[in-house]
Structure formats: structure tokens, C-alpha cells
Tab-separated table of C-alpha atoms in Angstrom:
chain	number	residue	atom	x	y	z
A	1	UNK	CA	13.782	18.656	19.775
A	2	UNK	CA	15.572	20.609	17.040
A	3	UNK	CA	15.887	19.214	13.510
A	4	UNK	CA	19.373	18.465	14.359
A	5	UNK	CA	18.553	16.424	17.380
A	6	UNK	CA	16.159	14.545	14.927
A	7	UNK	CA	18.754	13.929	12.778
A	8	UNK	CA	21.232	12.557	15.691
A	9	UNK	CA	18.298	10.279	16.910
A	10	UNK	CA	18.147	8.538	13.441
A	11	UNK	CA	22.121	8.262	12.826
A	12	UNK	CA	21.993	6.849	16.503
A	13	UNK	CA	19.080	4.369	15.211
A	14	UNK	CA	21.573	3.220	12.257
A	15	UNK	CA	19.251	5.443	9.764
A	16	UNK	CA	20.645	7.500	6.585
A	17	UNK	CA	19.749	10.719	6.897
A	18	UNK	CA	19.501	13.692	3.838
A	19	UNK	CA	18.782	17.430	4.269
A	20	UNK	CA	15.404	18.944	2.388
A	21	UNK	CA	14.484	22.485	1.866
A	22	UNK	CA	11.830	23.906	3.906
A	23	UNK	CA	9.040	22.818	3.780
A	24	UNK	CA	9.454	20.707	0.407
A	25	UNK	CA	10.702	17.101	-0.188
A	26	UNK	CA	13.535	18.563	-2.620
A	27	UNK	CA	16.867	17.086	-1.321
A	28	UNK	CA	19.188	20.457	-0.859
A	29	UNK	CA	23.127	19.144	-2.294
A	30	UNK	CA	23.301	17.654	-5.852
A	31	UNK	CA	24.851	14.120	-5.775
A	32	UNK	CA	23.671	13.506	-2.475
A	33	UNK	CA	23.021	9.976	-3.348
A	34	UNK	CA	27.437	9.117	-2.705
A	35	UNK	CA	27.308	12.000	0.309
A	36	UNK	CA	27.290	10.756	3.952
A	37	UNK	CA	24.845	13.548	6.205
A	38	UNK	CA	26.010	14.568	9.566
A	39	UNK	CA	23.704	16.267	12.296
A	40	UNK	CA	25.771	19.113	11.487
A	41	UNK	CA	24.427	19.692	7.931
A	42	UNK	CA	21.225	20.832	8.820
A	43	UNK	CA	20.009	24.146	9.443
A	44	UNK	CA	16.899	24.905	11.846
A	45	UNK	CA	13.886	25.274	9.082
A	46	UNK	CA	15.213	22.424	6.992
A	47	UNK	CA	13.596	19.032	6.054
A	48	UNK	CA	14.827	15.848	7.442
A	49	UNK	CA	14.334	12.732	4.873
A	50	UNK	CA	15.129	9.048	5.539
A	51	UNK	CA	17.095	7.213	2.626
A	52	UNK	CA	16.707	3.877	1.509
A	53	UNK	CA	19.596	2.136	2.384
A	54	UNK	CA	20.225	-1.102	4.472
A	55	UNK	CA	17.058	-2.530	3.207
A	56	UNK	CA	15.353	0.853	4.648
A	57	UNK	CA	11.745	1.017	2.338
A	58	UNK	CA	8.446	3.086	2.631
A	59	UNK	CA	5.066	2.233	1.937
A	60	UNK	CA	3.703	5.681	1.349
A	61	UNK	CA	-0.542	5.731	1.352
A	62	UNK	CA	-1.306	8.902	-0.788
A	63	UNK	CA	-5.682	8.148	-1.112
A	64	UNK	CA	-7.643	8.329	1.692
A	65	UNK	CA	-9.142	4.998	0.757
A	66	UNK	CA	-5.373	3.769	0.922
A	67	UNK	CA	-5.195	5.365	4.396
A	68	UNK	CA	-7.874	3.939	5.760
A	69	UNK	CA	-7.234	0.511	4.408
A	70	UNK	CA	-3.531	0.485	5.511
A	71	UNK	CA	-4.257	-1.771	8.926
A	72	UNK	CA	-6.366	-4.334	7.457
A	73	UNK	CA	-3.538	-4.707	4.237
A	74	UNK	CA	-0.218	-3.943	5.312
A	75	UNK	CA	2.149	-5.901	7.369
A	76	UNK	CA	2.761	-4.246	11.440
A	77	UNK	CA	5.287	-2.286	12.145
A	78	UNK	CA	6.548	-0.156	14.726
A	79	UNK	CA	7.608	2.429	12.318
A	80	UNK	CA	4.935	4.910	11.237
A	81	UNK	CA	4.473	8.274	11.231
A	82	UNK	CA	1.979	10.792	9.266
A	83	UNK	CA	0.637	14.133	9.495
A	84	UNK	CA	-2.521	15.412	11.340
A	85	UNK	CA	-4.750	14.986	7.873
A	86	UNK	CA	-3.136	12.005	6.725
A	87	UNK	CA	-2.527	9.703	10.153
A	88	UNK	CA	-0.493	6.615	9.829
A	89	UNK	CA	0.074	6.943	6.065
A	90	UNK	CA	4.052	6.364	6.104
A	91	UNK	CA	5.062	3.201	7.247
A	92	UNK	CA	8.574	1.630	6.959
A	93	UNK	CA	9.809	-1.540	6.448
A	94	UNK	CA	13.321	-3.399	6.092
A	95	UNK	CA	13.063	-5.218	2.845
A	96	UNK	CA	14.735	-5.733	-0.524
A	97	UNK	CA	12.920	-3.453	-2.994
A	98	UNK	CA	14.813	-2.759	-5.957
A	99	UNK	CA	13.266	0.592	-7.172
A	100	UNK	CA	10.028	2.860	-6.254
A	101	UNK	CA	6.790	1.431	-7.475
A	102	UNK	CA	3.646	3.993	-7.680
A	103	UNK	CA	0.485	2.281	-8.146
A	104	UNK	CA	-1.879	4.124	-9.581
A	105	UNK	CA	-5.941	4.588	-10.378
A	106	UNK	CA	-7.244	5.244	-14.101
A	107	UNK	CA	-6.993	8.914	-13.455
A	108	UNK	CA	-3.361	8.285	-12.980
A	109	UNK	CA	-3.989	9.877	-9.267
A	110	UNK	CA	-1.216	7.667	-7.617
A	111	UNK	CA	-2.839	5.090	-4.564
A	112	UNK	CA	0.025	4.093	-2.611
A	113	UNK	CA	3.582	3.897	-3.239
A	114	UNK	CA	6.167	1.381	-2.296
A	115	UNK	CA	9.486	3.556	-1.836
A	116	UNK	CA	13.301	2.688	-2.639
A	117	UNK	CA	15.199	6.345	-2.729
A	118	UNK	CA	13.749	8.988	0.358
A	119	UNK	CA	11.155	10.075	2.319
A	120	UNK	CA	10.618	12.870	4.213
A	121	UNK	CA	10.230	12.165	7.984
A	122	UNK	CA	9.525	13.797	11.304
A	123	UNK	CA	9.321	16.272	12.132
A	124	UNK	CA	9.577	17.962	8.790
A	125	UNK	CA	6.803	20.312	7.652
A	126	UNK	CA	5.144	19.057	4.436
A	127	UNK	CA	4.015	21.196	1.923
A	128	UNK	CA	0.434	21.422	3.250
A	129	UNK	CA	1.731	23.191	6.235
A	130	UNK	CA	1.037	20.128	8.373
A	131	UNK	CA	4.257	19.030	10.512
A	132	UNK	CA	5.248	15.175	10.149
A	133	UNK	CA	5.389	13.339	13.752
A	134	UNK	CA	5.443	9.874	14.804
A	135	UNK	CA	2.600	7.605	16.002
A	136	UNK	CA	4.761	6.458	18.805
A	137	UNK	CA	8.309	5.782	20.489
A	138	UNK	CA	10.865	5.078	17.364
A	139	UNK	CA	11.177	1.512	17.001
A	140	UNK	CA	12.486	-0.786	14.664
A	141	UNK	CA	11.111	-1.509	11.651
A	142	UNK	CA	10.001	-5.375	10.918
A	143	UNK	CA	11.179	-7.259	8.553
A	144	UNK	CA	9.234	-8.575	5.231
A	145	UNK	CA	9.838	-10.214	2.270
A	146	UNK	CA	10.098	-8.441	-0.673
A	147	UNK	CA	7.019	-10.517	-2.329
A	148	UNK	CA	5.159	-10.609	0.411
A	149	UNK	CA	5.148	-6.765	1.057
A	150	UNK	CA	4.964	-5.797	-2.846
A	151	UNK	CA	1.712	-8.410	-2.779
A	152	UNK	CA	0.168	-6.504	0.388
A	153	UNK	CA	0.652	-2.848	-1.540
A	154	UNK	CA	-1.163	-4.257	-4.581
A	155	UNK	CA	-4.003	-5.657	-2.288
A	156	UNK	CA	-4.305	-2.426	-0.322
A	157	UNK	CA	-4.423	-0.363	-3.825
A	158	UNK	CA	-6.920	-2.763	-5.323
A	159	UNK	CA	-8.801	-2.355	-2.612
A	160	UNK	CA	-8.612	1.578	-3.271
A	161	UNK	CA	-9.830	1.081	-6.938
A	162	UNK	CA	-13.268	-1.130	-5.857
A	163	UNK	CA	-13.738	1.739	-3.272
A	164	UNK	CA	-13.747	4.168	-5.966
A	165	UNK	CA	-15.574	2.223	-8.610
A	166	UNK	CA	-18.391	0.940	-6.448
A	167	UNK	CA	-20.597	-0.334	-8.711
A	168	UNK	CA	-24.117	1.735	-7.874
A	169	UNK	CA	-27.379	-0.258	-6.870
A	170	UNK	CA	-28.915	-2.378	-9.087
A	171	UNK	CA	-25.904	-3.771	-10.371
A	172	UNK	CA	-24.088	-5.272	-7.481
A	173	UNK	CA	-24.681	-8.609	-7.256
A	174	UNK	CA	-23.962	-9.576	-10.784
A	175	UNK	CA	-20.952	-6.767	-10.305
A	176	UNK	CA	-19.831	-8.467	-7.418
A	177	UNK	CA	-19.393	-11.779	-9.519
A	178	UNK	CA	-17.752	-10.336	-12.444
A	179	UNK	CA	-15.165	-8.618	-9.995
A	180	UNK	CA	-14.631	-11.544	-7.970
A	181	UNK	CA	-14.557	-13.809	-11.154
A	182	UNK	CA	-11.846	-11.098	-12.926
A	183	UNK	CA	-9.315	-11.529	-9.346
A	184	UNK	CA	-9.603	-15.089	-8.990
A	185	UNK	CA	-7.985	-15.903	-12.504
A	186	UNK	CA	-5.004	-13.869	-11.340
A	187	UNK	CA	-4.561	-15.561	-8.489
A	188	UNK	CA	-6.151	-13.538	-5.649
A	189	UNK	CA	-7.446	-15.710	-3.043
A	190	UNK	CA	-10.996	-16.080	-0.972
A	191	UNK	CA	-9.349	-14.506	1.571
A	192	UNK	CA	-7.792	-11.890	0.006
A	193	UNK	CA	-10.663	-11.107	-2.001
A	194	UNK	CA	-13.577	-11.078	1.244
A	195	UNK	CA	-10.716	-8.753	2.609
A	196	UNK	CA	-11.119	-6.717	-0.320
A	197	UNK	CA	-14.842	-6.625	-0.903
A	198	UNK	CA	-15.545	-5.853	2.893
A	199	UNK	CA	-12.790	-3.053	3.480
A	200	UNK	CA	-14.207	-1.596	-0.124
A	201	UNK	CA	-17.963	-2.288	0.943
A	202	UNK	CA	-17.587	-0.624	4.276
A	203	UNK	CA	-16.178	2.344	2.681
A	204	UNK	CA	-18.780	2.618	0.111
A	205	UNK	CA	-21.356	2.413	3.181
A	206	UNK	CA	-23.325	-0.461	0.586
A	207	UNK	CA	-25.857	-1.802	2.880
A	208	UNK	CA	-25.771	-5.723	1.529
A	209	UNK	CA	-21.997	-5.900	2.053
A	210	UNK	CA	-23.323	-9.695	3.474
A	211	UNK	CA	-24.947	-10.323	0.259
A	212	UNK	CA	-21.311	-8.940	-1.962
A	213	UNK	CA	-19.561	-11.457	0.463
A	214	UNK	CA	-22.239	-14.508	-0.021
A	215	UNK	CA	-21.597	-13.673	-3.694
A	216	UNK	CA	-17.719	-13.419	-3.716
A	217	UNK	CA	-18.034	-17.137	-1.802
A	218	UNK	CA	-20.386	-18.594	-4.382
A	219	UNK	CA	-17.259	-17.426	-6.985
A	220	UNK	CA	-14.721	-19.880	-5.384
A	221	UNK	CA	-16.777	-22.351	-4.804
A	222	UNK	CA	-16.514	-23.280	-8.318
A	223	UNK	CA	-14.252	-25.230	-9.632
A	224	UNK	CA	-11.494	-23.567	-12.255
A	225	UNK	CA	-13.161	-25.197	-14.947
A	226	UNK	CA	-16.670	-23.920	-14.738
A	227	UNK	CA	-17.795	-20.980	-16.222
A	228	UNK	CA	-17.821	-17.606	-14.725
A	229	UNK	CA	-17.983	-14.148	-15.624
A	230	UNK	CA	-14.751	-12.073	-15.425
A	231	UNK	CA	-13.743	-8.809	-16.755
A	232	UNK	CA	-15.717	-8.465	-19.872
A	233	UNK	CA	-18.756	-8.392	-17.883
A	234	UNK	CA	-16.963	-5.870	-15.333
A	235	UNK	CA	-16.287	-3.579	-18.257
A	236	UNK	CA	-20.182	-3.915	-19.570
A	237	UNK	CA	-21.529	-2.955	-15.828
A	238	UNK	CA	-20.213	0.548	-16.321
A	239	UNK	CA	-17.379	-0.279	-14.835
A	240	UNK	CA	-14.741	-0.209	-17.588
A	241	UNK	CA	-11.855	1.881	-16.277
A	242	UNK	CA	-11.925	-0.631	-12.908
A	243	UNK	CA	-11.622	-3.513	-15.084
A	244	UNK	CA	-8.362	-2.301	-17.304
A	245	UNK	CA	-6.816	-1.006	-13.976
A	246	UNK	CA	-6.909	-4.429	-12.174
A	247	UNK	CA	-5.751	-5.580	-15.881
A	248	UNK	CA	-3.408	-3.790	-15.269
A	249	UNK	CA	-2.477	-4.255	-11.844
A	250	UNK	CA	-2.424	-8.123	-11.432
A	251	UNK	CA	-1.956	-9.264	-15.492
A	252	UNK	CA	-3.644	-10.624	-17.999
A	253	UNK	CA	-2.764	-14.224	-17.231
A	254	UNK	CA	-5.495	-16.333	-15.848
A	255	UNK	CA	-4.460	-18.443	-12.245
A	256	UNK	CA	-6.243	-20.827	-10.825
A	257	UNK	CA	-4.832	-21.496	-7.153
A	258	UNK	CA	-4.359	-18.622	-4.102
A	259	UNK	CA	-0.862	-17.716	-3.613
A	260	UNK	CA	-1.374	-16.927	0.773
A	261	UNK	CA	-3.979	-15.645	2.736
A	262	UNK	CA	-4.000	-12.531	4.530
A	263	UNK	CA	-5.404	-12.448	8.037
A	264	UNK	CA	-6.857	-9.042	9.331
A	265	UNK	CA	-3.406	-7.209	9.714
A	266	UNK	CA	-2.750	-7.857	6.006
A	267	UNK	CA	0.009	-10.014	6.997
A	268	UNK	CA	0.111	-13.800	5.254
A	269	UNK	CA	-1.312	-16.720	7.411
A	270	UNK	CA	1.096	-19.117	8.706
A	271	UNK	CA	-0.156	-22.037	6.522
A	272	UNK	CA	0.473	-20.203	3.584
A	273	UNK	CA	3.539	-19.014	2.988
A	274	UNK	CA	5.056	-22.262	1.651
A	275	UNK	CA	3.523	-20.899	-1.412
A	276	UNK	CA	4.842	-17.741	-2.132
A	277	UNK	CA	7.352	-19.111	-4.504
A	278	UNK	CA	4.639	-19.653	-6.926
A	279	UNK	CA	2.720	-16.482	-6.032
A	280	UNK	CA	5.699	-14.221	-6.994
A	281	UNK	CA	5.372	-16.168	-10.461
A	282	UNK	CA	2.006	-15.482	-10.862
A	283	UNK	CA	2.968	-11.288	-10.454
């Protein structure tokens, strides 16, 4: 198909459409946000991007840790595409996000993004050289709440940040309390946060991941008022810059009860979601 046939597929699909420059994400006519985009306005060689509008959003996974964690976080959807180094790693969404959020690591490398302008889409060649294509038929994207969806991006980049601040050997099980002690009082759940340590655990090959999820367990089986150790001790096990990043991430204000579950798709169990009124106050 020629980029112009891509771009009639979309408008057929009810999608915005924007010309890019070759091989670049740089939108081509100033003021394009108040310009409607025929099929006609691109040239063979440009970009094709997707725009946010009619609830249109993108979950962009920039880290490899994000792109491998993307199934067992993010809500399905039919609509995902990627590139041959970086499979899977756009995913869209119809939703009610307000602006572009970028979460990012201590390094300020960015994790995964949660999009509300453009995005570049098949079959448009990214800078890398690497052409964008979809993983399969275009289909319609599903539809998630806007608290729900925002919550699943922050569990899939936390998850990112324990990946790449594995605590090393000889530290782990007491590091393992101190992390799961630091998410609790802000509200993550024992779901979530078995999700977390075992798609973390797995990538950081640790060979007691049982043991890190016996110990994340032991952590909520205490009651709220019993002592446990939290992000000061996170920051003492060499692990500073993990602790001020989920600081960062999820707040400085203790919670005591789980907001939802995830299940293994990243999406909220069913007996949950009755309380995502008070998760999104907990944010």
C-alpha cells in the first residue's frame, strides 16, 4: 500500500490523520492542530501520524523493560503496532486523557508515555531506519477509563524502575520488604505488587523470585498499624534513586487499602472496580 492508501484506510476507520517528514516524527504544516488532512496531502516518502482526537490516546513503551512488561500491565487492545526492534510498543486506546504524561526513571531516560497530541503510525519509517507496521488486521481500539489506564502506565513503569534497580544479592530479602512496605502506603495492592515483583524478578533472572514473593506476602499480611520498613530503609540498601522515583511516582501520602487488582493482562479484576473512585484520590 502507498502512504496515501494508509492514510485513506485510517480516515475510512474514523482516524485523524497528520503528514510527517521523512523519516522523522516532525509534523510538516505549522498550525496543523485546526487543519483537517486529506489522503491527498501526502507525498510518497512522508510520515503518517495518528492525532489524538475523539478520545484517540497512545501508550507509547520507550524501555525495553517497558516493552516487555506491556502484556502483563496494560489493558488489551486490538490496536498495536511497533517496529522490528521494538515489537508491540505502541498501543492505542479510546480514553479521556487530558495531556501527554512521560514517566520517567532517575536518569530522566523516559519509561513509557501515555500520549494526548500524535503519534507516528504505520507504515512510517522511524528514525532508526526501522519501518512501523501493525501486529495484525486494524481493529478498533477498546475502551478504558481514564484512571484505570493512567493507573496501569504507572504500574508498568514502576515495574521498569525495580527492573533496573534490582537490589544485588545479599540484600534482597530485607530489600524486598522495604520495597513492598514503601508501595503499600501508597496504595498499591498484593496483587499489583506480586505482579510487580515477579515481572521485575523474572527480568532480573534473581533465582529466589519465590522467596521476593513469600516476602512481599508476609508485607500485607500485616495489619496498617504494625510496623514495617518503607522507603528509608529502601534508600539505605543502596537503593536511593529507586526510592525518590517511586516518591515520586505514586506520592508521599501513606494509604492503607488497594484501590483494584490487576489480573495477568494488567486489566482490573471484576470485583474491584467499585473502588476506583477512591483509587483516583489516592493518585
Amino acid at each position: 500500500m502507498t502512504i496515501q492508501e494508509f492514510a485513506q484506510t485510517y480516515l475510512d476507520h474514523g482516524w485523524k490523520i497528520v503528514p510527517l517528514a521523512p523519516k522523522s516524527k516532525r509534523v510538516l504544516k505549522a498550525g496543523w492542530i485546526g487543519l483537517e488532512f486529506t489522503a491527498e496531502d501526502f507525498r510518497e516518502g512522508d510520515n503518517i501520524g495518528l492525532r489524538s482526537v475523539d478520545g484517540l490516546v497512545f501508550v507509547d513503551l520507550d524501555s525495553p523493560e517497558c516493552v516487555a512488561f506491556g502484556n502483563a500491565f496494560l489493558p488489551e487492545t486490538p490496536s498495536i503496532y511497533g517496529r522490528p526492534s521494538k515489537l508491540r510498543s505502541k498501543r492505542i486506546y479510546k480514553s479521556t486523557i487530558p495531556k501527554t504524561i512521560a514517566y520517567k526513571d532517575s536518569d530522566k531516560t523516559t519509561l513509557i508515555e501515555l500520549r494526548s497530541n500524535q503519534d507516528m503510525a504505520p507504515p512510517s519509517e522511524h528514525p532508526s531506519g526501522e519501518v512501523l507496521s501493525w501486529e495484525s488486521e486494524l481493529g478498533s481500539p477498546a475502551e478504558i477509563e481514564a484512571g484505570i489506564l493512567t493507573r496501569c502506565v504507572k504500574l508498568c513503569a514502576t515495574a521498569a524502575m525495580i527492573a533496573r534497580h534490582y537490589a544485588p544479592p545479599g540484600t534482597r530479602h530485607e530489600w524486598t520488604l522495604a520495597l513492598a512496605g514503601t508501595l503499600k502506603r501508597r496504595g498499591v495492592s498484593e496483587d499489583e505488587m506480586i505482579l510487580l515483583v515477579q515481572e521485575a524478578g523474572q527480568w532480573s533472572r534473581d533465582a529466589k523470585l519465590t522467596d521476593r514473593l513469600r516476602e512481599v506476602s508476609s508485607t500485607y499480611a500485616h495489619s496498617d498499624e504494625d510496623p514495617t520498613t518503607g522507603a528509608t530503609k529502601l534508600k539505605e540498601l543502596a537503593t536511593g534513586d529507586l526510592a525518590e522515583s517511586l516518591i515520586k511516582l505514586w506520592g508521599a501520602a501513606p494509604s492503607s487499602s488497594s484501590a483494584y487488582a490487576v489480573n495477568s493482562k494488567g486489566f482490573p479484576d471484576a470485583r474491584s472496580i467499585s473502588n476506583i473512585t477512591l483509587a483516583l484520590t489516592r493518585l
